[in-house]
PDB file of C-alpha atoms and ligand atoms in Angstrom:
ATOM      1  CA  MET H 800     -78.205-185.061  60.790  1.00 39.00           C
ATOM      2  CA  THR H 801     -75.222-187.444  60.734  1.00 42.00           C
ATOM      3  CA  PHE H 802     -75.552-191.189  61.025  1.00 44.00           C
ATOM      4  CA  ASP H 803     -73.152-193.952  61.890  1.00 73.00           C
ATOM      5  CA  MET H 804     -74.784-196.622  59.744  1.00 87.00           C
ATOM      6  CA  PRO H 805     -75.480-195.950  56.111  1.00 95.00           C
ATOM      7  CA  LEU H 806     -78.622-195.815  54.008  1.00 98.00           C
ATOM      8  CA  ILE H 807     -77.693-197.597  50.767  1.00 98.00           C
ATOM      9  CA  VAL H 808     -80.051-197.375  47.804  1.00 98.00           C
ATOM     10  CA  PHE H 809     -80.079-199.734  44.803  1.00 98.00           C
ATOM     11  CA  GLU H 810     -81.231-198.362  41.453  1.00 98.00           C
ATOM     12  CA  GLY H 811     -81.396-199.521  37.858  1.00 97.00           C
ATOM     13  CA  LEU H 812     -83.676-200.607  35.048  1.00 96.00           C
ATOM     14  CA  ASP H 813     -86.061-203.461  35.752  1.00 92.00           C
ATOM     15  CA  GLY H 814     -84.195-206.770  35.576  1.00 92.00           C
ATOM     16  CA  SER H 815     -80.855-205.204  36.527  1.00 95.00           C
ATOM     17  CA  GLY H 816     -80.328-207.602  39.450  1.00 95.00           C
ATOM     18  CA  LYS H 817     -80.946-205.192  42.345  1.00 97.00           C
ATOM     19  CA  SER H 818     -82.713-207.790  44.500  1.00 96.00           C
ATOM     20  CA  SER H 819     -79.944-210.381  44.158  1.00 96.00           C
ATOM     21  CA  LEU H 820     -77.196-207.892  44.987  1.00 98.00           C
ATOM     22  CA  MET H 821     -79.148-206.529  47.960  1.00 98.00           C
ATOM     23  CA  ALA H 822     -79.754-210.059  49.260  1.00 98.00           C
ATOM     24  CA  ALA H 823     -76.041-210.871  48.889  1.00 98.00           C
ATOM     25  CA  LEU H 824     -74.978-207.715  50.776  1.00 98.00           C
ATOM     26  CA  GLU H 825     -77.598-208.359  53.459  1.00 98.00           C
ATOM     27  CA  ALA H 826     -76.231-211.902  53.922  1.00 98.00           C
ATOM     28  CA  GLU H 827     -72.656-210.532  54.271  1.00 97.00           C
ATOM     29  CA  LEU H 828     -73.761-207.996  56.895  1.00 97.00           C
ATOM     30  CA  ASN H 829     -75.786-210.626  58.770  1.00 96.00           C
ATOM     31  CA  GLU H 830     -72.787-212.901  58.799  1.00 95.00           C
ATOM     32  CA  LYS H 831     -70.749-210.131  60.428  1.00 94.00           C
ATOM     33  CA  GLY H 832     -73.500-209.710  63.032  1.00 95.00           C
ATOM     34  CA  LEU H 833     -74.392-206.211  61.818  1.00 95.00           C
ATOM     35  CA  PRO H 834     -77.999-205.010  62.181  1.00 96.00           C
ATOM     36  CA  VAL H 835     -79.526-204.577  58.732  1.00 98.00           C
ATOM     37  CA  VAL H 836     -82.973-203.983  57.279  1.00 98.00           C
ATOM     38  CA  ARG H 837     -83.912-204.503  53.642  1.00 98.00           C
ATOM     39  CA  THR H 838     -86.835-202.531  52.249  1.00 98.00           C
ATOM     40  CA  ARG H 839     -88.201-201.157  48.983  1.00 98.00           C
ATOM     41  CA  GLU H 840     -90.116-198.430  47.167  1.00 98.00           C
ATOM     42  CA  PRO H 841     -92.831-198.080  46.233  1.00 98.00           C
ATOM     43  CA  GLY H 842     -93.971-200.034  49.280  1.00 98.00           C
ATOM     44  CA  GLY H 843     -92.124-200.913  52.450  1.00 98.00           C
ATOM     45  CA  THR H 844     -95.170-200.168  54.650  1.00 98.00           C
ATOM     46  CA  PRO H 845     -98.754-201.534  54.591  1.00 98.00           C
ATOM     47  CA  LEU H 846    -100.042-198.252  53.099  1.00 98.00           C
ATOM     48  CA  GLY H 847     -97.095-198.083  50.686  1.00 98.00           C
ATOM     49  CA  ASP H 848     -97.861-201.623  49.494  1.00 98.00           C
ATOM     50  CA  GLN H 849    -101.435-200.554  48.725  1.00 98.00           C
ATOM     51  CA  ILE H 850    -100.133-197.506  46.826  1.00 98.00           C
ATOM     52  CA  ARG H 851     -97.683-199.774  44.939  1.00 97.00           C
ATOM     53  CA  GLU H 852    -100.566-201.958  43.806  1.00 96.00           C
ATOM     54  CA  MET H 853    -102.500-198.868  42.594  1.00 95.00           C
ATOM     55  CA  ILE H 854     -99.537-197.516  40.622  1.00 95.00           C
ATOM     56  CA  LEU H 855     -98.257-200.703  39.029  1.00 94.00           C
ATOM     57  CA  ARG H 856    -101.424-202.643  38.142  1.00 93.00           C
ATOM     58  CA  THR H 857    -102.183-202.823  34.449  1.00 91.00           C
ATOM     59  CA  GLU H 858    -105.989-203.044  34.906  1.00 91.00           C
ATOM     60  CA  GLY H 859    -108.187-200.279  36.310  1.00 89.00           C
ATOM     61  CA  PRO H 860    -107.685-196.512  36.061  1.00 91.00           C
ATOM     62  CA  ALA H 861    -104.154-195.365  35.182  1.00 92.00           C
ATOM     63  CA  PRO H 862    -102.810-192.293  37.013  1.00 95.00           C
ATOM     64  CA  THR H 863    -101.755-189.265  34.967  1.00 97.00           C
ATOM     65  CA  PRO H 864     -97.989-188.505  35.198  1.00 97.00           C
ATOM     66  CA  ARG H 865     -98.448-185.910  37.966  1.00 98.00           C
ATOM     67  CA  THR H 866    -100.720-188.221  39.946  1.00 98.00           C
ATOM     68  CA  GLU H 867     -98.247-191.045  39.475  1.00 97.00           C
ATOM     69  CA  LEU H 868     -95.439-188.865  40.887  1.00 98.00           C
ATOM     70  CA  LEU H 869     -97.561-187.893  43.892  1.00 98.00           C
ATOM     71  CA  LEU H 870     -98.390-191.548  44.573  1.00 98.00           C
ATOM     72  CA  TYR H 871     -94.708-192.499  44.567  1.00 98.00           C
ATOM     73  CA  GLU H 872     -93.999-189.576  46.905  1.00 98.00           C
ATOM     74  CA  ALA H 873     -96.900-190.539  49.198  1.00 98.00           C
ATOM     75  CA  SER H 874     -95.514-194.062  49.481  1.00 98.00           C
ATOM     76  CA  ARG H 875     -92.068-192.535  50.142  1.00 98.00           C
ATOM     77  CA  SER H 876     -93.066-190.178  52.971  1.00 98.00           C
ATOM     78  CA  GLN H 877     -94.872-193.003  54.787  1.00 98.00           C
ATOM     79  CA  HIS H 878     -91.820-195.231  54.282  1.00 98.00           C
ATOM     80  CA  VAL H 879     -89.327-192.609  55.501  1.00 98.00           C
ATOM     81  CA  ASP H 880     -91.433-191.783  58.579  1.00 98.00           C
ATOM     82  CA  GLN H 881     -92.351-195.334  59.555  1.00 98.00           C
ATOM     83  CA  VAL H 882     -89.374-197.423  58.431  1.00 98.00           C
ATOM     84  CA  ILE H 883     -86.249-195.670  57.166  1.00 98.00           C
ATOM     85  CA  ARG H 884     -85.792-192.884  59.737  1.00 97.00           C
ATOM     86  CA  PRO H 885     -86.620-195.113  62.752  1.00 97.00           C
ATOM     87  CA  HIS H 886     -84.065-197.712  61.614  1.00 97.00           C
ATOM     88  CA  ILE H 887     -81.407-195.068  60.969  1.00 96.00           C
ATOM     89  CA  GLN H 888     -82.030-193.707  64.471  1.00 94.00           C
ATOM     90  CA  LYS H 889     -81.519-197.213  65.860  1.00 95.00           C
ATOM     91  CA  ASN H 890     -78.177-197.309  64.042  1.00 94.00           C
ATOM     92  CA  HIS H 891     -79.147-200.052  61.609  1.00 97.00           C
ATOM     93  CA  TRP H 892     -77.856-200.477  58.069  1.00 97.00           C
ATOM     94  CA  VAL H 893     -80.736-199.727  55.690  1.00 98.00           C
ATOM     95  CA  LEU H 894     -80.711-201.249  52.195  1.00 98.00           C
ATOM     96  CA  CYS H 895     -83.456-199.779  50.041  1.00 98.00           C
ATOM     97  CA  ASP H 896     -84.582-201.021  46.623  1.00 98.00           C
ATOM     98  CA  ARG H 897     -85.205-197.700  44.797  1.00 98.00           C
ATOM     99  CA  PHE H 898     -85.632-194.248  46.340  1.00 98.00           C
ATOM    100  CA  THR H 899     -85.641-190.589  45.223  1.00 98.00           C
ATOM    101  CA  ALA H 900     -83.381-191.213  42.200  1.00 98.00           C
ATOM    102  CA  SER H 901     -86.082-193.424  40.681  1.00 98.00           C
ATOM    103  CA  SER H 902     -88.548-190.521  40.748  1.00 98.00           C
ATOM    104  CA  ILE H 903     -85.986-188.326  38.966  1.00 98.00           C
ATOM    105  CA  ALA H 904     -85.263-191.089  36.414  1.00 98.00           C
ATOM    106  CA  PHE H 905     -88.798-192.342  35.741  1.00 98.00           C
ATOM    107  CA  GLN H 906     -91.018-189.306  36.397  1.00 98.00           C
ATOM    108  CA  ALA H 907     -88.647-186.503  35.276  1.00 98.00           C
ATOM    109  CA  GLY H 908     -86.573-188.513  32.748  1.00 98.00           C
ATOM    110  CA  GLY H 909     -89.195-190.940  31.468  1.00 97.00           C
ATOM    111  CA  ARG H 910     -92.436-188.958  31.896  1.00 97.00           C
ATOM    112  CA  GLU H 911     -90.739-185.596  31.309  1.00 97.00           C
ATOM    113  CA  ILE H 912     -92.086-183.836  34.415  1.00 98.00           C
ATOM    114  CA  SER H 913     -89.805-180.911  35.349  1.00 98.00           C
ATOM    115  CA  GLU H 914     -86.875-182.179  37.403  1.00 98.00           C
ATOM    116  CA  GLU H 915     -87.197-179.161  39.663  1.00 98.00           C
ATOM    117  CA  TRP H 916     -90.677-180.278  40.749  1.00 98.00           C
ATOM    118  CA  VAL H 917     -89.588-183.857  41.299  1.00 98.00           C
ATOM    119  CA  GLU H 918     -86.682-182.653  43.427  1.00 98.00           C
ATOM    120  CA  LYS H 919     -88.974-180.434  45.520  1.00 98.00           C
ATOM    121  CA  LEU H 920     -91.390-183.293  46.111  1.00 98.00           C
ATOM    122  CA  ASN H 921     -88.534-185.694  46.900  1.00 98.00           C
ATOM    123  CA  GLU H 922     -87.322-183.222  49.481  1.00 98.00           C
ATOM    124  CA  PHE H 923     -90.787-182.811  50.970  1.00 98.00           C
ATOM    125  CA  ALA H 924     -91.254-186.585  51.209  1.00 98.00           C
ATOM    126  CA  THR H 925     -87.842-187.346  52.738  1.00 98.00           C
ATOM    127  CA  GLY H 926     -87.096-184.351  54.985  1.00 96.00           C
ATOM    128  CA  ASP H 927     -83.630-184.842  56.448  1.00 86.00           C
ATOM    129  CA  VAL H 928     -83.081-188.368  55.131  1.00 97.00           C
ATOM    130  CA  ARG H 929     -80.598-188.734  52.259  1.00 97.00           C
ATOM    131  CA  PRO H 930     -78.932-191.853  50.886  1.00 98.00           C
ATOM    132  CA  ASP H 931     -75.275-192.178  51.891  1.00 97.00           C
ATOM    133  CA  LEU H 932     -74.636-194.206  48.760  1.00 98.00           C
ATOM    134  CA  THR H 933     -76.685-195.065  45.667  1.00 98.00           C
ATOM    135  CA  ILE H 934     -75.649-198.121  43.654  1.00 98.00           C
ATOM    136  CA  LEU H 935     -76.616-197.946  39.994  1.00 98.00           C
ATOM    137  CA  LEU H 936     -76.770-201.336  38.300  1.00 98.00           C
ATOM    138  CA  ASP H 937     -76.407-200.080  34.767  1.00 98.00           C
ATOM    139  CA  LEU H 938     -77.958-202.247  32.062  1.00 96.00           C
ATOM    140  CA  SER H 939     -78.796-201.699  28.398  1.00 97.00           C
ATOM    141  CA  VAL H 940     -82.474-201.399  27.522  1.00 96.00           C
ATOM    142  CA  ASN H 941     -82.179-204.445  25.230  1.00 96.00           C
ATOM    143  CA  GLU H 942     -80.815-206.575  28.040  1.00 95.00           C
ATOM    144  CA  SER H 943     -83.419-205.248  30.481  1.00 94.00           C
ATOM    145  CA  ARG H 944     -86.182-206.207  28.005  1.00 93.00           C
ATOM    146  CA  ARG H 945     -84.632-209.642  27.470  1.00 93.00           C
ATOM    147  CA  ARG H 946     -84.427-210.322  31.218  1.00 92.00           C
ATOM    148  CA  ARG H 947     -88.002-209.076  31.802  1.00 89.00           C
ATOM    149  CA  SER H 948     -89.470-211.360  29.141  1.00 88.00           C
ATOM    150  CA  GLN H 949     -87.372-214.276  30.372  1.00 89.00           C
ATOM    151  CA  ARG H 950     -88.744-213.736  33.884  1.00 86.00           C
ATOM    152  CA  GLU H 951     -92.280-213.575  32.473  1.00 83.00           C
ATOM    153  CA  SER H 952     -91.889-216.771  30.460  1.00 85.00           C
ATOM    154  CA  LYS H 953     -90.527-218.556  33.546  1.00 84.00           C
ATOM    155  CA  GLY H 954     -93.802-217.685  35.328  1.00 81.00           C
ATOM    156  CA  GLY H 955     -92.414-214.728  37.291  1.00 75.00           C
ATOM    157  CA  GLY H 956     -95.612-212.702  36.685  1.00 79.00           C
ATOM    158  CA  SER H 957     -96.598-210.427  33.822  1.00 84.00           C
ATOM    159  CA  GLN H 958     -94.940-207.037  33.268  1.00 86.00           C
ATOM    160  CA  ASP H 959     -96.318-204.172  35.366  1.00 90.00           C
ATOM    161  CA  ARG H 960     -97.422-200.764  34.078  1.00 88.00           C
ATOM    162  CA  MET H 961     -93.945-199.209  34.167  1.00 89.00           C
ATOM    163  CA  GLU H 962     -92.251-202.268  32.685  1.00 88.00           C
ATOM    164  CA  SER H 963     -94.740-202.253  29.802  1.00 88.00           C
ATOM    165  CA  GLU H 964     -93.533-198.821  28.629  1.00 90.00           C
ATOM    166  CA  ALA H 965     -91.772-198.623  25.243  1.00 91.00           C
ATOM    167  CA  ASP H 966     -87.989-198.869  24.836  1.00 94.00           C
ATOM    168  CA  HIS H 967     -87.533-195.123  24.290  1.00 96.00           C
ATOM    169  CA  PHE H 968     -89.064-194.493  27.746  1.00 96.00           C
ATOM    170  CA  HIS H 969     -86.540-196.873  29.341  1.00 96.00           C
ATOM    171  CA  GLU H 970     -83.727-195.217  27.344  1.00 97.00           C
ATOM    172  CA  LYS H 971     -84.621-191.856  28.937  1.00 98.00           C
ATOM    173  CA  VAL H 972     -84.733-193.505  32.374  1.00 98.00           C
ATOM    174  CA  ARG H 973     -81.299-195.062  31.897  1.00 98.00           C
ATOM    175  CA  ARG H 974     -79.844-191.761  30.663  1.00 98.00           C
ATOM    176  CA  SER H 975     -81.215-189.954  33.726  1.00 98.00           C
ATOM    177  CA  PHE H 976     -79.697-192.499  36.130  1.00 98.00           C
ATOM    178  CA  LEU H 977     -76.291-192.124  34.461  1.00 98.00           C
ATOM    179  CA  GLU H 978     -76.546-188.313  34.540  1.00 98.00           C
ATOM    180  CA  GLN H 979     -77.475-188.314  38.228  1.00 98.00           C
ATOM    181  CA  ALA H 980     -74.512-190.585  38.989  1.00 98.00           C
ATOM    182  CA  SER H 981     -72.099-188.381  37.047  1.00 98.00           C
ATOM    183  CA  ARG H 982     -73.353-185.232  38.840  1.00 98.00           C
ATOM    184  CA  GLU H 983     -72.611-186.652  42.305  1.00 97.00           C
ATOM    185  CA  PRO H 984     -69.877-189.290  41.891  1.00 97.00           C
ATOM    186  CA  LYS H 985     -69.090-189.159  45.609  1.00 96.00           C
ATOM    187  CA  TYR H 986     -72.532-190.523  46.471  1.00 98.00           C
ATOM    188  CA  TRP H 987     -72.928-193.013  43.606  1.00 98.00           C
ATOM    189  CA  LEU H 988     -71.313-196.268  42.551  1.00 98.00           C
ATOM    190  CA  VAL H 989     -72.040-197.354  38.974  1.00 98.00           C
ATOM    191  CA  LEU H 990     -71.722-201.100  38.342  1.00 98.00           C
ATOM    192  CA  ASP H 991     -72.058-202.953  35.058  1.00 98.00           C
ATOM    193  CA  ALA H 992     -75.129-205.142  35.655  1.00 97.00           C
ATOM    194  CA  SER H 993     -74.015-207.624  32.998  1.00 96.00           C
ATOM    195  CA  GLU H 994     -71.183-208.816  35.273  1.00 97.00           C
ATOM    196  CA  THR H 995     -71.573-211.965  37.386  1.00 97.00           C
ATOM    197  CA  PRO H 996     -73.220-211.735  40.833  1.00 96.00           C
ATOM    198  CA  GLU H 997     -69.873-212.654  42.476  1.00 97.00           C
ATOM    199  CA  ILE H 998     -68.007-209.836  40.710  1.00 98.00           C
ATOM    200  CA  LEU H 999     -70.770-207.335  41.517  1.00 98.00           C
ATOM    201  CA  LEU H1000     -70.731-208.255  45.218  1.00 98.00           C
ATOM    202  CA  GLY H1001     -66.922-208.095  45.281  1.00 98.00           C
ATOM    203  CA  LYS H1002     -66.924-204.593  43.766  1.00 98.00           C
ATOM    204  CA  LEU H1003     -69.643-203.398  46.119  1.00 98.00           C
ATOM    205  CA  LEU H1004     -67.861-204.744  49.215  1.00 97.00           C
ATOM    206  CA  GLY H1005     -64.588-203.231  48.006  1.00 97.00           C
ATOM    207  CA  HIS H1006     -66.262-199.843  47.645  1.00 97.00           C
ATOM    208  CA  ILE H1007     -67.898-200.051  51.069  1.00 96.00           C
ATOM    209  CA  ARG H1008     -64.591-201.004  52.671  1.00 94.00           C
ATOM    210  CA  GLY H1009     -62.980-198.078  50.859  1.00 95.00           C
ATOM    211  CA  LEU H1010     -65.534-195.806  52.529  1.00 94.00           C
ATOM    212  CA  GLN H1011     -64.551-197.396  55.847  1.00 92.00           C
ATOM    213  CA  TRP H1012     -68.045-198.546  56.629  1.00 93.00           C
ATOM    214  CA  LEU H1013     -66.728-202.105  56.988  1.00 89.00           C
ATOM    215  CA  ALA H1014     -63.514-202.770  58.795  1.00 80.00           C
ATOM    216  CA  TYR H1015     -62.804-206.159  57.152  1.00 68.00           C
TER     217      TYR H1015
HETATM  218  P1  LIG N1744     -89.506-202.394  41.154  1.00 66.24           P
HETATM  219  O1  LIG N1744     -90.086-203.217  40.044  1.00 66.24           O
HETATM  220  O2  LIG N1744     -88.040-202.212  41.057  1.00 66.24           O
HETATM  221  O3  LIG N1744     -89.968-202.832  42.489  1.00 66.24           O
HETATM  222  O4  LIG N1744     -90.079-200.890  40.976  1.00 66.24           O
HETATM  223  C1  LIG N1744     -91.376-200.656  40.630  1.00 66.24           C
HETATM  224  C2  LIG N1744     -91.485-199.745  39.453  1.00 66.24           C
HETATM  225  O5  LIG N1744     -91.760-198.411  39.895  1.00 66.24           O
HETATM  226  C3  LIG N1744     -90.247-199.670  38.568  1.00 66.24           C
HETATM  227  O6  LIG N1744     -90.665-199.827  37.214  1.00 66.24           O
HETATM  228  C4  LIG N1744     -89.729-198.275  38.786  1.00 66.24           C
HETATM  229  C5  LIG N1744     -90.949-197.489  39.199  1.00 66.24           C
HETATM  230  N1  LIG N1744     -90.691-196.328  40.069  1.00 66.24           N
HETATM  231  C6  LIG N1744     -90.938-195.046  39.594  1.00 66.24           C
HETATM  232  O7  LIG N1744     -91.344-194.877  38.439  1.00 66.24           O
HETATM  233  N2  LIG N1744     -90.718-193.977  40.421  1.00 66.24           N
HETATM  234  C7  LIG N1744     -90.301-194.127  41.714  1.00 66.24           C
HETATM  235  O8  LIG N1744     -90.128-193.122  42.432  1.00 66.24           O
HETATM  236  C8  LIG N1744     -90.045-195.470  42.199  1.00 66.24           C
HETATM  237  C9  LIG N1744     -89.583-195.663  43.610  1.00 66.24           C
HETATM  238  C10 LIG N1744     -90.251-196.533  41.346  1.00 66.24           C
END
């Protein structure tokens, strides 16, 4: 399947600034009159939002690693079928906060489930839909922790179940993201998340223009 408008995924440790960069790109595309939808995983659909709540809450029963993976994949298949594929078919730009690479990073990297299984389940959940570009906002674990606690102390809600994991878990997640990016450099753009929002947007737009997805 080939598409005219891209599916762009944003990945990174929690606190890496994905939401701000996505909002800035969305605003640029809107300004140019281009049709764009912004969505996220887990979630993006009513059922996906319920699954998100089950996975990320800190109270109540915690899923085992395999169950956790299946819940992320269940949210994903619903999201691909009900949101991502329909928008791609309508020729819209789709900006997605996390996708298959997060399952590789968190469930294979962090939880140490075999990557082969995660890949198979990713494939089952997504079918023919693949990101055209994945942006990795790379951040050190120290800085991610600092930003998460700052957000918490400013009243931005307490840390969820994944965020509450120890530093060595987040180190494995970061390493996996970087490995994935280095395996497929054509489909990834790695940005240094400690740079200013203006610089990050400038680099992202420059890359997208280089791919000739934006004419100006
Ligand atoms: P968010 O805070 O960026 O919205 O993401 C929710 C959490 O879920 C985040 O800690 C990463 C985690 N996650 C996984 O572990 N596996 C996945 O497949 C996805 C999409 C997210």
